[in-house]
PDB file of C-alpha atoms and ligand atoms in Angstrom:
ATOM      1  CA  UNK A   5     165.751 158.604 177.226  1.00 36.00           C
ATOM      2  CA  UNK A   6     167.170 159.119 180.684  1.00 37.00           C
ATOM      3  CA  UNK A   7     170.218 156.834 179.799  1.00 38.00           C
ATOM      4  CA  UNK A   8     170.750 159.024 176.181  1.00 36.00           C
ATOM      5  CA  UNK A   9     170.490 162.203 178.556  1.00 36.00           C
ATOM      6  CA  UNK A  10     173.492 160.332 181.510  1.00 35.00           C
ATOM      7  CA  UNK A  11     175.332 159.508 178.131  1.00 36.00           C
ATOM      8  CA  UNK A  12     174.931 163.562 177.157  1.00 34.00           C
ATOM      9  CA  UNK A  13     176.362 164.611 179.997  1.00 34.00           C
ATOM     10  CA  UNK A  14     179.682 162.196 180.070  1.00 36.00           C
ATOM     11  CA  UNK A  15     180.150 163.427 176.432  1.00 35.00           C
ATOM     12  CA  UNK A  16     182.051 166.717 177.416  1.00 34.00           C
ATOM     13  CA  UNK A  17     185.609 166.289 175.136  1.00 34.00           C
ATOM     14  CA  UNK A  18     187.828 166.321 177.610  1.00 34.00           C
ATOM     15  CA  UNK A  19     191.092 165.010 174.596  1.00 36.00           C
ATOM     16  CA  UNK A  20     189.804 161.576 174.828  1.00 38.00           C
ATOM     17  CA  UNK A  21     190.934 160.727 178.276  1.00 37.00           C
ATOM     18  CA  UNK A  22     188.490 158.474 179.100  1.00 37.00           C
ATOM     19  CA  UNK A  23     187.000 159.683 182.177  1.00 39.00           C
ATOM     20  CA  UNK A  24     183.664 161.139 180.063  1.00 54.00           C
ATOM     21  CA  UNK A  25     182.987 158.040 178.691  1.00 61.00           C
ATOM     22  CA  UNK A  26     182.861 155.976 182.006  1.00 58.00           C
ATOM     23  CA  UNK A  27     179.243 154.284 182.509  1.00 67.00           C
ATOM     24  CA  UNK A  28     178.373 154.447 178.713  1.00 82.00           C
ATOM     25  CA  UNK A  29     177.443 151.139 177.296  1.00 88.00           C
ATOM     26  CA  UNK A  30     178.290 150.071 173.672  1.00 93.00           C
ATOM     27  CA  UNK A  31     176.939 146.941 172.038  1.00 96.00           C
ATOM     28  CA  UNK A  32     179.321 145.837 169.374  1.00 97.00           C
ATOM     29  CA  UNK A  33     177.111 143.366 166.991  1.00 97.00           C
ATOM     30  CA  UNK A  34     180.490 142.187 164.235  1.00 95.00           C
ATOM     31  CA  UNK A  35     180.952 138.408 163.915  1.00 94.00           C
ATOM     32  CA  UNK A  36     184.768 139.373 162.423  1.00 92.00           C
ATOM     33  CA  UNK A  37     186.274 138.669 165.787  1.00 93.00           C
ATOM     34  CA  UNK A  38     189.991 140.273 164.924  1.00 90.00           C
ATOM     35  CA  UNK A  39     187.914 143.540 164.061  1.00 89.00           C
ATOM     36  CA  UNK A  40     185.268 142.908 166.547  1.00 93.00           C
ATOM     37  CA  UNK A  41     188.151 142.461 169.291  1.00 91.00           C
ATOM     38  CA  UNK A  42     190.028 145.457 167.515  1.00 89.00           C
ATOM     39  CA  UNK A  43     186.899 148.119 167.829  1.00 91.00           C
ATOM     40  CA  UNK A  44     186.194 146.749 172.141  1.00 91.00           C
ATOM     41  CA  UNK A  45     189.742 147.220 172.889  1.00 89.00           C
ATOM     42  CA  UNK A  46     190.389 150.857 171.151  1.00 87.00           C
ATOM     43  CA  UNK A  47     186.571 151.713 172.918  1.00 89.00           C
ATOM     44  CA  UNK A  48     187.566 150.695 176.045  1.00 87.00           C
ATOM     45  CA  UNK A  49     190.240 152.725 175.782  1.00 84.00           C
ATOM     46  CA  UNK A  50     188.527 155.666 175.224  1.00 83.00           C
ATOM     47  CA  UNK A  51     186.038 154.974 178.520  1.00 82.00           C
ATOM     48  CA  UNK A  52     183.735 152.917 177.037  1.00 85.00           C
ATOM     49  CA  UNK A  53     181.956 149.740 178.297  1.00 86.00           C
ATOM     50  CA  UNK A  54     181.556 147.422 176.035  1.00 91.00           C
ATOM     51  CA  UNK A  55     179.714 143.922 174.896  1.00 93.00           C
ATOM     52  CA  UNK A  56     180.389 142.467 171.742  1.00 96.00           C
ATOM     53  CA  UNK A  57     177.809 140.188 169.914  1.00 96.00           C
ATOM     54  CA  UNK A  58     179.343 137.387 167.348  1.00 95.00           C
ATOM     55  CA  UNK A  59     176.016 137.261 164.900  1.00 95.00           C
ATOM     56  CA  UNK A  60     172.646 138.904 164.406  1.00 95.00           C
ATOM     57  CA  UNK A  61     170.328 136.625 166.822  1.00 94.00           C
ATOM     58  CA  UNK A  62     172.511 137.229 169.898  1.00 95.00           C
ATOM     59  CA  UNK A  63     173.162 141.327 168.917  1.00 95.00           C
ATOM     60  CA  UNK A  64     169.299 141.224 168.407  1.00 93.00           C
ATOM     61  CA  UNK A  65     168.671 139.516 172.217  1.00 92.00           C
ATOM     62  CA  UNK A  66     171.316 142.078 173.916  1.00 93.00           C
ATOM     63  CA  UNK A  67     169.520 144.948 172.515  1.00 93.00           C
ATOM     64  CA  UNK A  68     166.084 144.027 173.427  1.00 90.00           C
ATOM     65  CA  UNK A  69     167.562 143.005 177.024  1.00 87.00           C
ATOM     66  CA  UNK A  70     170.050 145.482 178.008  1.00 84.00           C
ATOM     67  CA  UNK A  71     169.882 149.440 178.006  1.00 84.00           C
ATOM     68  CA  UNK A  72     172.438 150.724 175.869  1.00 87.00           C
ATOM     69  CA  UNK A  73     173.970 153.897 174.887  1.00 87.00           C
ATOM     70  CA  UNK A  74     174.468 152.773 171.328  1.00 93.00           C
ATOM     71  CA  UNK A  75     174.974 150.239 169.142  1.00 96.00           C
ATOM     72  CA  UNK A  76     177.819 149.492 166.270  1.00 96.00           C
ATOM     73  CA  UNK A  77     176.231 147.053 163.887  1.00 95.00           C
ATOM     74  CA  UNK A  78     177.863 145.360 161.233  1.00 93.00           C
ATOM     75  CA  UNK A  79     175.804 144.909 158.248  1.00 90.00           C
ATOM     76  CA  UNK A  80     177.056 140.838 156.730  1.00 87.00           C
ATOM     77  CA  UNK A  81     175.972 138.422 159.501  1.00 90.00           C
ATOM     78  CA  UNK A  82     176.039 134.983 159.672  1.00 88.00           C
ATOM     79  CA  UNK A  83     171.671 134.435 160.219  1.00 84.00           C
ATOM     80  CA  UNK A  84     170.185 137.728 160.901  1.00 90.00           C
ATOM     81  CA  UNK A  85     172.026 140.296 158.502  1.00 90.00           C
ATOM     82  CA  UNK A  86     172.441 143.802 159.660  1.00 91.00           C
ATOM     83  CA  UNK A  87     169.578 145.576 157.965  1.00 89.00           C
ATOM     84  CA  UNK A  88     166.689 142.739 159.462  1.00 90.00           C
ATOM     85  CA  UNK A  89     168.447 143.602 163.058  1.00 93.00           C
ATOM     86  CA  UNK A  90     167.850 147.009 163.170  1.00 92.00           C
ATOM     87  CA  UNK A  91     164.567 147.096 161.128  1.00 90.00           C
ATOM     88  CA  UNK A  92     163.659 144.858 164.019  1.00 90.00           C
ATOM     89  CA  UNK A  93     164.733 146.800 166.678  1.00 90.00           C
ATOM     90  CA  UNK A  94     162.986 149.675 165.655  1.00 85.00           C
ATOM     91  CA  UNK A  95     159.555 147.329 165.104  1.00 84.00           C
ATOM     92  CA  UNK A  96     160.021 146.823 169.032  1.00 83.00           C
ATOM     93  CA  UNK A  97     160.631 150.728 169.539  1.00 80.00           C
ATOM     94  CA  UNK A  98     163.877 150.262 170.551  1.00 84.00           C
ATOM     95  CA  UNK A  99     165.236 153.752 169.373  1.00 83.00           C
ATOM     96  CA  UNK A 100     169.040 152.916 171.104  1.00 88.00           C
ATOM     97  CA  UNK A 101     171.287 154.899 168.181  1.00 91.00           C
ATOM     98  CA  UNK A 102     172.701 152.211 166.058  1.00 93.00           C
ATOM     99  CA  UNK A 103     176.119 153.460 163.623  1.00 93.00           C
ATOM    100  CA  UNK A 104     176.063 150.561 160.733  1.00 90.00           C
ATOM    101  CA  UNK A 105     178.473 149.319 159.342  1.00 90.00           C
ATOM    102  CA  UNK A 106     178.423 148.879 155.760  1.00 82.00           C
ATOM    103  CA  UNK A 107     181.035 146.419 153.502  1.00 72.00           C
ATOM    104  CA  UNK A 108     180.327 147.592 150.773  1.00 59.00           C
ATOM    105  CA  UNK A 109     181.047 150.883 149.107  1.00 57.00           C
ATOM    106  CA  UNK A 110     177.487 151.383 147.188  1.00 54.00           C
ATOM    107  CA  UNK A 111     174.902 153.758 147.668  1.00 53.00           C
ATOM    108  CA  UNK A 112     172.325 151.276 147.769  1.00 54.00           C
ATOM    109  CA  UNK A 113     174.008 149.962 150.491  1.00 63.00           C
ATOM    110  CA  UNK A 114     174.142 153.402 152.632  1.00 65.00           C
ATOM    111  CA  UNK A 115     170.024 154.350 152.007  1.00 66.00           C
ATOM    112  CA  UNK A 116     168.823 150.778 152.542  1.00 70.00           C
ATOM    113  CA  UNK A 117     170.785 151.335 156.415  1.00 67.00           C
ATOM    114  CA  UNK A 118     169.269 154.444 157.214  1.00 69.00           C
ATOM    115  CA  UNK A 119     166.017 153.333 155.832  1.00 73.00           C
ATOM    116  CA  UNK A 120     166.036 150.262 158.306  1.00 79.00           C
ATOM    117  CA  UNK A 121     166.392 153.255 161.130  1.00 81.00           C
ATOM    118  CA  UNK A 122     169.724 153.420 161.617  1.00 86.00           C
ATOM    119  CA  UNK A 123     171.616 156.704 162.530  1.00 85.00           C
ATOM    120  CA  UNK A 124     174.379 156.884 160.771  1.00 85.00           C
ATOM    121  CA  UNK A 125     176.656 154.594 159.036  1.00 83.00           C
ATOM    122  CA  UNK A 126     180.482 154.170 158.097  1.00 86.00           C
ATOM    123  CA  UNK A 127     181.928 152.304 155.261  1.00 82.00           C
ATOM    124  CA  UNK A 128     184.601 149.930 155.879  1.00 82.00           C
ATOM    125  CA  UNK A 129     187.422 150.376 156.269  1.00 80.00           C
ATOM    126  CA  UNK A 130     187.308 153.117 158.558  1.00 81.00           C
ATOM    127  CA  UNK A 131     189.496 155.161 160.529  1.00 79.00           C
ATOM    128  CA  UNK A 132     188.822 154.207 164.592  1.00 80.00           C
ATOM    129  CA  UNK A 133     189.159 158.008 164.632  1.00 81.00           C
ATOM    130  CA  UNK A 134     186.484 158.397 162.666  1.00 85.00           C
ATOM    131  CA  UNK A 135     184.534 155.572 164.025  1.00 89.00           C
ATOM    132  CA  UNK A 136     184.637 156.906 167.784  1.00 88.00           C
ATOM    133  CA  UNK A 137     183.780 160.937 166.333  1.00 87.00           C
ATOM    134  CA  UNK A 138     180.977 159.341 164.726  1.00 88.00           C
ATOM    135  CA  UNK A 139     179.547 157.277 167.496  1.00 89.00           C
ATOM    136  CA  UNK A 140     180.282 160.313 169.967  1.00 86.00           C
ATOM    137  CA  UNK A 141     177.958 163.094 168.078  1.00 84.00           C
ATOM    138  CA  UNK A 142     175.079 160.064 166.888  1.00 84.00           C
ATOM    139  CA  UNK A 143     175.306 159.710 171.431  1.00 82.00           C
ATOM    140  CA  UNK A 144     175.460 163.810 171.487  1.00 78.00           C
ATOM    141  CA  UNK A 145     172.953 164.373 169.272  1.00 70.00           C
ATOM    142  CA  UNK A 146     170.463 161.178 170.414  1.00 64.00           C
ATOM    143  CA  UNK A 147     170.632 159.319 167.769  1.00 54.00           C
ATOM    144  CA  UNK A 148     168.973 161.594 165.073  1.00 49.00           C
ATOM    145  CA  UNK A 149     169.905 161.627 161.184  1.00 49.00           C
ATOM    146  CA  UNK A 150     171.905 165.206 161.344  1.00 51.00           C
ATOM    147  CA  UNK A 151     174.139 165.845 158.823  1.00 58.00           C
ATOM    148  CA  UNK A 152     177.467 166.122 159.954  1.00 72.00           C
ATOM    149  CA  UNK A 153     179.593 168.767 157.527  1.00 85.00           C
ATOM    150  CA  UNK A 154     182.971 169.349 157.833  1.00 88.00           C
ATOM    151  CA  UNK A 155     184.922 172.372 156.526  1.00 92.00           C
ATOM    152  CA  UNK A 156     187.925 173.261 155.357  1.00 94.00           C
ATOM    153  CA  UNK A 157     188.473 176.011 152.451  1.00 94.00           C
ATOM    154  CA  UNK A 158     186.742 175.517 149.720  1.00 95.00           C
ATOM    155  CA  UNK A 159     186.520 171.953 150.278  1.00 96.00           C
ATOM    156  CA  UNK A 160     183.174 170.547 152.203  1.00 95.00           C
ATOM    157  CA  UNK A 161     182.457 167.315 153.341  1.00 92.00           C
ATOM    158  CA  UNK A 162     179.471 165.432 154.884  1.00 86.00           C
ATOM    159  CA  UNK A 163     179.836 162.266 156.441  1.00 77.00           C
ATOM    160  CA  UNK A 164     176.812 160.549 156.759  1.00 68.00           C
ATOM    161  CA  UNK A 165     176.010 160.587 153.809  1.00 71.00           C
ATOM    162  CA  UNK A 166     179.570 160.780 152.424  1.00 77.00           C
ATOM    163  CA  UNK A 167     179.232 163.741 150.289  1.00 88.00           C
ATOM    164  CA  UNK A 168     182.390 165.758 149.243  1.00 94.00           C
ATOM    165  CA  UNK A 169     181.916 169.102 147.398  1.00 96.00           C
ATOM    166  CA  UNK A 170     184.399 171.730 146.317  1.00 96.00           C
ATOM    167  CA  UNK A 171     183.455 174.830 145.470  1.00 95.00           C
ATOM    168  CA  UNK A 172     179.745 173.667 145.430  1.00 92.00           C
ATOM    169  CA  UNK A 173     181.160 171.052 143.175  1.00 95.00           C
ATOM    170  CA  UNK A 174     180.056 167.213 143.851  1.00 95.00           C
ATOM    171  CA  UNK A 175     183.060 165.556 144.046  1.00 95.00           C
ATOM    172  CA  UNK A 176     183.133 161.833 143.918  1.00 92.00           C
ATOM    173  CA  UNK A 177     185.758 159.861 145.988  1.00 88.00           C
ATOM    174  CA  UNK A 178     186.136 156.038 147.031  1.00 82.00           C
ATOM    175  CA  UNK A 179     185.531 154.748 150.442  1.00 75.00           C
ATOM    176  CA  UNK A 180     189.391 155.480 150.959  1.00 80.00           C
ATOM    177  CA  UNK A 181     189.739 158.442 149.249  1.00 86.00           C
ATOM    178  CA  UNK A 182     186.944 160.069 151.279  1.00 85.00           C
ATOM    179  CA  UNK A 183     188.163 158.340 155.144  1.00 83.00           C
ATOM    180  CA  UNK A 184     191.677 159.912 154.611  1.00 88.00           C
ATOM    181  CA  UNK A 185     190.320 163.391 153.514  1.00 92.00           C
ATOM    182  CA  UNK A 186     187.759 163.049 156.517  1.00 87.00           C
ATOM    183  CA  UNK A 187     190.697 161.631 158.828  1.00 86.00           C
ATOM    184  CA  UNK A 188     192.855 164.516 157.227  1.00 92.00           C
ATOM    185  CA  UNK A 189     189.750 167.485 157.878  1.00 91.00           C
ATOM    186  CA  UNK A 190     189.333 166.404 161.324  1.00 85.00           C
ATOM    187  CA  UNK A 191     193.130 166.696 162.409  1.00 86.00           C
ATOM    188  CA  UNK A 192     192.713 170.169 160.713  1.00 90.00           C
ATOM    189  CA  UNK A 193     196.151 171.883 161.265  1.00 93.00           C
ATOM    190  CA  UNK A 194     198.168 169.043 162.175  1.00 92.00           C
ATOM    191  CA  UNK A 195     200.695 167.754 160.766  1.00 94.00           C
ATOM    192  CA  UNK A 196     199.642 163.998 160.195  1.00 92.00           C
ATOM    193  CA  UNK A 197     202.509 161.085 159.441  1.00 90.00           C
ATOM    194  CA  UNK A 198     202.189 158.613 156.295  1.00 88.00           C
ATOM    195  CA  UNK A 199     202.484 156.382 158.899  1.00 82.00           C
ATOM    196  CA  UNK A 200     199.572 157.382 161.111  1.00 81.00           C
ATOM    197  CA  UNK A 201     196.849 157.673 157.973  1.00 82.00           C
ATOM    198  CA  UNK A 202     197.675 154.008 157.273  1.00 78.00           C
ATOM    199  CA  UNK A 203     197.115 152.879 160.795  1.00 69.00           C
ATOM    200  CA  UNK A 204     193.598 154.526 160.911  1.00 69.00           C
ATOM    201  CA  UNK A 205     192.096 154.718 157.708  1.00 70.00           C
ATOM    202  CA  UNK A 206     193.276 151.160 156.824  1.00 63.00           C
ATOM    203  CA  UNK A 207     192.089 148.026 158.212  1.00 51.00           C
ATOM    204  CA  UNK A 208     193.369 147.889 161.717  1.00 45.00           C
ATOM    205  CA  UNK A 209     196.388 145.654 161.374  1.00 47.00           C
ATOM    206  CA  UNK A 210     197.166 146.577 157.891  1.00 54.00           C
ATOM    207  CA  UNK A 211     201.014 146.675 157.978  1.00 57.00           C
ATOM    208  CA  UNK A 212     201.796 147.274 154.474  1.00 62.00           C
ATOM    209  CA  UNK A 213     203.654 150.062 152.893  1.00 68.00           C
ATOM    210  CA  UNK A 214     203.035 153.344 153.861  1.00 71.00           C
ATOM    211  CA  UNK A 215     203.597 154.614 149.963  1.00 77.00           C
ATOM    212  CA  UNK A 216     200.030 153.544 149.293  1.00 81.00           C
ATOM    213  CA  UNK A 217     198.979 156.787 151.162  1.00 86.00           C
ATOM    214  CA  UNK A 218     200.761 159.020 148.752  1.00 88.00           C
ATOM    215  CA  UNK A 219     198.853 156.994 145.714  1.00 88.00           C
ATOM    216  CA  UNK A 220     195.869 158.020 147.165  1.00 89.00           C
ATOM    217  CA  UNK A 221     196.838 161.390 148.440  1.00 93.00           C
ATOM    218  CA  UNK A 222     197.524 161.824 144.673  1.00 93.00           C
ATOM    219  CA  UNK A 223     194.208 160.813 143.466  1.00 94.00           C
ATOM    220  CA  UNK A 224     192.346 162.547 145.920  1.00 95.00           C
ATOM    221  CA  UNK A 225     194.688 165.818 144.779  1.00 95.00           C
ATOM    222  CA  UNK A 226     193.841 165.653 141.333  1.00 95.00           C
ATOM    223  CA  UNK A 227     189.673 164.604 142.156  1.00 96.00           C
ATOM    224  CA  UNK A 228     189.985 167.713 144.461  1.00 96.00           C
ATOM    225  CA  UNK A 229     191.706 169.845 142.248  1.00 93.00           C
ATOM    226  CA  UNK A 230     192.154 172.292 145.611  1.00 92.00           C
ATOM    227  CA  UNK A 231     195.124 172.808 147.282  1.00 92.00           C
ATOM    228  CA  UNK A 232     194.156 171.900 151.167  1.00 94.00           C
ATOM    229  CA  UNK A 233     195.947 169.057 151.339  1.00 96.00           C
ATOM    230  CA  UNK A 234     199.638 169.987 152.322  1.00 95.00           C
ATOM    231  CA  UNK A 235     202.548 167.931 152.052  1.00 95.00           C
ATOM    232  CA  UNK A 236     205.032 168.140 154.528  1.00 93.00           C
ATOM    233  CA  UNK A 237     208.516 167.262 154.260  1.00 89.00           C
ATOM    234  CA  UNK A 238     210.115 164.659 155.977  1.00 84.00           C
ATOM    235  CA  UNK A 239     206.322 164.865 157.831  1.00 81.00           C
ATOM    236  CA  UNK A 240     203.432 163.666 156.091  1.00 92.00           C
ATOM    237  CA  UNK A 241     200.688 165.879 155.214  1.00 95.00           C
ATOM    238  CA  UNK A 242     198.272 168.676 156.573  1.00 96.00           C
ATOM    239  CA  UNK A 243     194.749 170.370 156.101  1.00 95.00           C
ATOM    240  CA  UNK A 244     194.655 174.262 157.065  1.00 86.00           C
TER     241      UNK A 244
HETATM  242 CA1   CA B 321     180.682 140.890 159.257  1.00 84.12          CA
END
Protein backbone atom coordinates (compact mmCIF):
# COMPACT_ATOMS: atom_id res chain seq x y z
CA UNK A 1 0.00 0.00 0.00
CA UNK A 2 2.87 2.33 0.76
CA UNK A 3 3.89 2.34 -3.02
CA UNK A 4 -0.17 3.12 -4.06
CA UNK A 5 0.10 5.96 -1.29
CA UNK A 6 4.09 7.42 -3.08
CA UNK A 7 2.05 6.94 -6.40
CA UNK A 8 -0.95 9.29 -4.66
CA UNK A 9 1.13 11.81 -3.95
CA UNK A 10 3.06 12.19 -7.55
CA UNK A 11 -0.52 12.24 -9.00
CA UNK A 12 -1.07 16.09 -8.45
CA UNK A 13 -2.09 17.32 -12.39
CA UNK A 14 0.36 19.50 -12.92
CA UNK A 15 -0.86 19.68 -17.38
CA UNK A 16 0.89 16.49 -17.90
CA UNK A 17 4.41 17.66 -17.56
CA UNK A 18 5.82 14.77 -16.39
CA UNK A 19 7.48 15.65 -13.28
CA UNK A 20 4.34 13.94 -11.05
CA UNK A 21 4.69 10.88 -12.62
CA UNK A 22 8.51 10.35 -11.96
CA UNK A 23 9.14 7.02 -9.78
CA UNK A 24 5.74 5.42 -10.79
CA UNK A 25 6.12 2.03 -12.28
CA UNK A 26 3.81 0.68 -15.09
CA UNK A 27 3.84 -2.90 -16.28
CA UNK A 28 2.64 -3.02 -19.82
CA UNK A 29 1.53 -6.91 -20.39
CA UNK A 30 0.48 -6.48 -24.76
CA UNK A 31 2.27 -8.99 -27.02
CA UNK A 32 1.23 -6.36 -30.14
CA UNK A 33 4.68 -4.88 -30.06
CA UNK A 34 3.81 -1.66 -32.52
CA UNK A 35 1.00 -0.90 -29.83
CA UNK A 36 2.91 -2.25 -26.98
CA UNK A 37 5.96 0.09 -28.10
CA UNK A 38 3.26 2.86 -28.94
CA UNK A 39 1.55 2.89 -25.19
CA UNK A 40 5.73 2.80 -23.32
CA UNK A 41 6.76 5.60 -25.43
CA UNK A 42 3.53 8.07 -25.03
CA UNK A 43 3.85 6.83 -20.93
CA UNK A 44 7.17 7.69 -20.72
CA UNK A 45 6.39 10.74 -21.91
CA UNK A 46 4.07 11.59 -19.51
CA UNK A 47 6.72 10.55 -16.43
CA UNK A 48 6.13 7.18 -16.33
CA UNK A 49 8.51 4.18 -15.89
CA UNK A 50 7.77 1.57 -17.70
CA UNK A 51 8.31 -2.43 -18.47
CA UNK A 52 6.57 -4.02 -21.11
CA UNK A 53 5.76 -7.84 -21.06
CA UNK A 54 5.37 -9.67 -24.70
CA UNK A 55 2.78 -12.60 -23.37
CA UNK A 56 0.89 -13.70 -20.29
CA UNK A 57 3.67 -16.04 -18.49
CA UNK A 58 6.31 -13.28 -18.44
CA UNK A 59 3.48 -10.25 -17.47
CA UNK A 60 2.39 -12.91 -14.84
CA UNK A 61 6.34 -13.34 -13.40
CA UNK A 62 6.90 -9.33 -13.43
CA UNK A 63 3.91 -8.84 -11.38
CA UNK A 64 4.51 -11.38 -8.79
CA UNK A 65 8.32 -10.06 -8.73
CA UNK A 66 8.30 -6.43 -9.00
CA UNK A 67 6.20 -3.71 -7.03
CA UNK A 68 4.22 -1.85 -9.35
CA UNK A 69 2.03 1.08 -9.48
CA UNK A 70 -0.26 -0.51 -12.02
CA UNK A 71 -0.66 -2.68 -14.59
CA UNK A 72 -2.13 -2.31 -18.41
CA UNK A 73 -3.14 -5.79 -19.44
CA UNK A 74 -4.16 -6.79 -22.68
CA UNK A 75 -6.79 -9.33 -22.71
CA UNK A 76 -5.70 -11.92 -26.25
CA UNK A 77 -2.33 -13.47 -25.28
CA UNK A 78 -0.38 -15.83 -26.86
CA UNK A 79 -0.44 -18.80 -23.56
CA UNK A 80 -1.87 -17.17 -20.59
CA UNK A 81 -4.87 -14.92 -21.88
CA UNK A 82 -5.66 -11.80 -20.03
CA UNK A 83 -8.52 -12.85 -17.82
CA UNK A 84 -6.33 -16.23 -16.27
CA UNK A 85 -3.46 -13.40 -15.54
CA UNK A 86 -5.26 -11.30 -13.45
CA UNK A 87 -7.61 -13.94 -11.87
CA UNK A 88 -4.20 -15.21 -10.90
CA UNK A 89 -2.80 -12.33 -9.58
CA UNK A 90 -5.48 -11.69 -7.39
CA UNK A 91 -5.34 -15.69 -6.14
CA UNK A 92 -1.72 -14.54 -4.93
CA UNK A 93 -3.23 -11.22 -3.33
CA UNK A 94 -1.54 -9.20 -5.54
CA UNK A 95 -4.10 -6.21 -5.48
CA UNK A 96 -1.52 -3.89 -7.95
CA UNK A 97 -4.57 -1.96 -10.07
CA UNK A 98 -4.68 -3.65 -13.37
CA UNK A 99 -6.72 -1.36 -16.49
CA UNK A 100 -7.63 -4.36 -19.13
CA UNK A 101 -7.69 -4.16 -22.17
CA UNK A 102 -10.45 -5.62 -23.98
CA UNK A 103 -10.57 -6.43 -28.14
CA UNK A 104 -13.58 -6.88 -28.31
CA UNK A 105 -16.55 -4.59 -28.09
CA UNK A 106 -19.07 -7.07 -26.05
CA UNK A 107 -20.39 -6.84 -22.77
CA UNK A 108 -19.48 -10.20 -21.93
CA UNK A 109 -16.22 -9.24 -22.56
CA UNK A 110 -16.21 -6.04 -20.08
CA UNK A 111 -17.98 -8.15 -16.81
CA UNK A 112 -15.89 -11.29 -17.32
CA UNK A 113 -12.60 -8.46 -16.76
CA UNK A 114 -13.84 -6.94 -13.80
CA UNK A 115 -15.01 -10.21 -12.50
CA UNK A 116 -11.34 -11.62 -12.80
CA UNK A 117 -10.49 -8.39 -10.38
CA UNK A 118 -9.55 -6.03 -12.60
CA UNK A 119 -10.16 -2.21 -12.08
CA UNK A 120 -11.21 -0.89 -14.89
CA UNK A 121 -11.04 -1.63 -18.48
CA UNK A 122 -10.89 0.18 -22.00
CA UNK A 123 -12.01 -1.12 -25.26
CA UNK A 124 -9.76 -0.95 -28.11
CA UNK A 125 -9.15 1.26 -29.85
CA UNK A 126 -8.70 3.86 -27.44
CA UNK A 127 -7.72 7.30 -27.23
CA UNK A 128 -3.97 7.45 -25.30
CA UNK A 129 -5.86 10.39 -23.76
CA UNK A 130 -8.19 8.38 -22.46
CA UNK A 131 -5.94 5.55 -21.68
CA UNK A 132 -3.49 7.73 -19.41
CA UNK A 133 -6.96 9.63 -17.55
CA UNK A 134 -7.98 6.23 -16.91
CA UNK A 135 -4.86 4.71 -15.52
CA UNK A 136 -4.26 8.11 -13.53
CA UNK A 137 -7.71 8.05 -11.34
CA UNK A 138 -7.65 3.71 -11.12
CA UNK A 139 -3.64 5.00 -9.37
CA UNK A 140 -5.71 8.04 -7.55
CA UNK A 141 -8.31 6.19 -6.41
CA UNK A 142 -6.15 2.69 -5.49
CA UNK A 143 -7.35 0.65 -7.70
CA UNK A 144 -11.08 0.40 -6.63
CA UNK A 145 -14.17 -0.19 -9.11
CA UNK A 146 -15.54 3.67 -8.88
CA UNK A 147 -17.56 4.75 -11.43
CA UNK A 148 -16.15 7.39 -13.30
CA UNK A 149 -19.16 9.87 -14.79
CA UNK A 150 -18.58 12.50 -16.93
CA UNK A 151 -20.89 15.48 -17.59
CA UNK A 152 -21.77 17.64 -19.99
CA UNK A 153 -25.53 19.05 -20.46
CA UNK A 154 -27.86 16.76 -20.63
CA UNK A 155 -25.58 14.25 -21.87
CA UNK A 156 -23.86 11.74 -19.11
CA UNK A 157 -21.35 9.34 -19.55
CA UNK A 158 -19.64 6.59 -17.46
CA UNK A 159 -16.62 5.04 -18.50
CA UNK A 160 -16.01 2.01 -16.87
CA UNK A 161 -18.64 0.63 -17.60
CA UNK A 162 -19.24 2.57 -20.84
CA UNK A 163 -22.62 3.81 -20.18
CA UNK A 164 -23.96 6.91 -22.11
CA UNK A 165 -27.34 8.44 -21.04
CA UNK A 166 -29.15 11.54 -22.19
CA UNK A 167 -31.65 12.90 -20.42
CA UNK A 168 -31.76 9.72 -18.18
CA UNK A 169 -32.01 8.05 -21.50
CA UNK A 170 -29.64 4.82 -22.15
CA UNK A 171 -28.06 5.59 -25.10
CA UNK A 172 -26.21 2.93 -26.95
CA UNK A 173 -22.97 3.81 -28.90
CA UNK A 174 -20.04 1.64 -30.49
CA UNK A 175 -16.64 1.40 -29.07
CA UNK A 176 -15.88 4.50 -31.40
CA UNK A 177 -18.78 6.31 -31.07
CA UNK A 178 -18.46 6.34 -27.27
CA UNK A 179 -14.11 7.07 -27.22
CA UNK A 180 -14.73 10.23 -29.39
CA UNK A 181 -17.71 11.53 -27.25
CA UNK A 182 -15.50 10.60 -24.09
CA UNK A 183 -12.30 12.15 -25.91
CA UNK A 184 -14.74 15.07 -26.93
CA UNK A 185 -16.32 15.44 -22.90
CA UNK A 186 -12.96 15.47 -21.50
CA UNK A 187 -11.51 18.40 -23.74
CA UNK A 188 -14.82 20.09 -22.59
CA UNK A 189 -14.62 23.65 -24.13
CA UNK A 190 -12.00 23.17 -26.56
CA UNK A 191 -12.04 23.40 -29.72
CA UNK A 192 -10.75 19.88 -30.94
CA UNK A 193 -9.32 19.37 -34.81
CA UNK A 194 -10.71 16.43 -37.16
CA UNK A 195 -7.32 15.83 -37.23
CA UNK A 196 -6.54 15.39 -33.55
CA UNK A 197 -9.81 12.92 -32.79
CA UNK A 198 -8.32 10.61 -35.45
CA UNK A 199 -4.90 10.54 -33.93
CA UNK A 200 -6.32 9.54 -30.45
CA UNK A 201 -9.36 7.74 -30.70
CA UNK A 202 -8.02 5.67 -33.66
CA UNK A 203 -5.45 3.12 -33.58
CA UNK A 204 -2.22 4.90 -33.00
CA UNK A 205 -0.78 5.10 -36.48
CA UNK A 206 -4.02 5.17 -38.24
CA UNK A 207 -3.29 7.69 -41.07
CA UNK A 208 -6.37 7.52 -42.99
CA UNK A 209 -8.80 10.19 -43.82
CA UNK A 210 -9.83 12.45 -41.38
CA UNK A 211 -13.63 12.50 -43.00
CA UNK A 212 -14.29 9.29 -41.11
CA UNK A 213 -14.62 11.52 -37.95
CA UNK A 214 -17.46 13.49 -39.36
CA UNK A 215 -19.29 9.91 -40.26
CA UNK A 216 -19.17 9.21 -36.86
CA UNK A 217 -19.69 12.62 -35.44
CA UNK A 218 -22.92 12.20 -37.49
CA UNK A 219 -24.01 9.02 -36.01
CA UNK A 220 -23.22 9.85 -32.66
CA UNK A 221 -25.44 13.30 -33.43
CA UNK A 222 -28.38 11.59 -34.45
CA UNK A 223 -27.92 8.48 -31.41
CA UNK A 224 -27.57 11.60 -29.14
CA UNK A 225 -30.21 13.52 -30.47
CA UNK A 226 -28.60 16.59 -28.12
CA UNK A 227 -26.93 19.34 -29.35
CA UNK A 228 -23.40 19.29 -27.26
CA UNK A 229 -21.44 18.43 -29.86
CA UNK A 230 -20.43 21.72 -31.76
CA UNK A 231 -19.04 22.00 -35.04
CA UNK A 232 -16.63 24.47 -35.69
CA UNK A 233 -15.75 25.95 -38.85
CA UNK A 234 -12.67 25.63 -40.49
CA UNK A 235 -11.93 23.96 -36.67
CA UNK A 236 -13.29 20.75 -35.84
CA UNK A 237 -15.68 20.34 -33.14
CA UNK A 238 -16.46 21.24 -29.39
CA UNK A 239 -18.38 20.09 -26.15
CA UNK A 240 -19.63 23.11 -23.82
CA1 LIG B 1 -2.95 -8.82 -27.80
Amino acid sequence: MGLLKVAEENFRWNGGSGCDTVGVRVLVVEDEVRQADAVRRGLEAEGFAVDVAGNGTDGLWLATEQPYDAIILDVMLPGINGYRVCAELRRRSITTPILMLTAKDGELDEAEALETGADDFLSKPFSYVVLVARLRALMRRGGSTQPVTLVAGNVEVETTRRRCQVDGREVNLTAREFAILEYLIRRRGEVVPKREIVEHVWDFAYDGEDNVVEVHVSALRRKLASPIIETIRGGGYRVQ
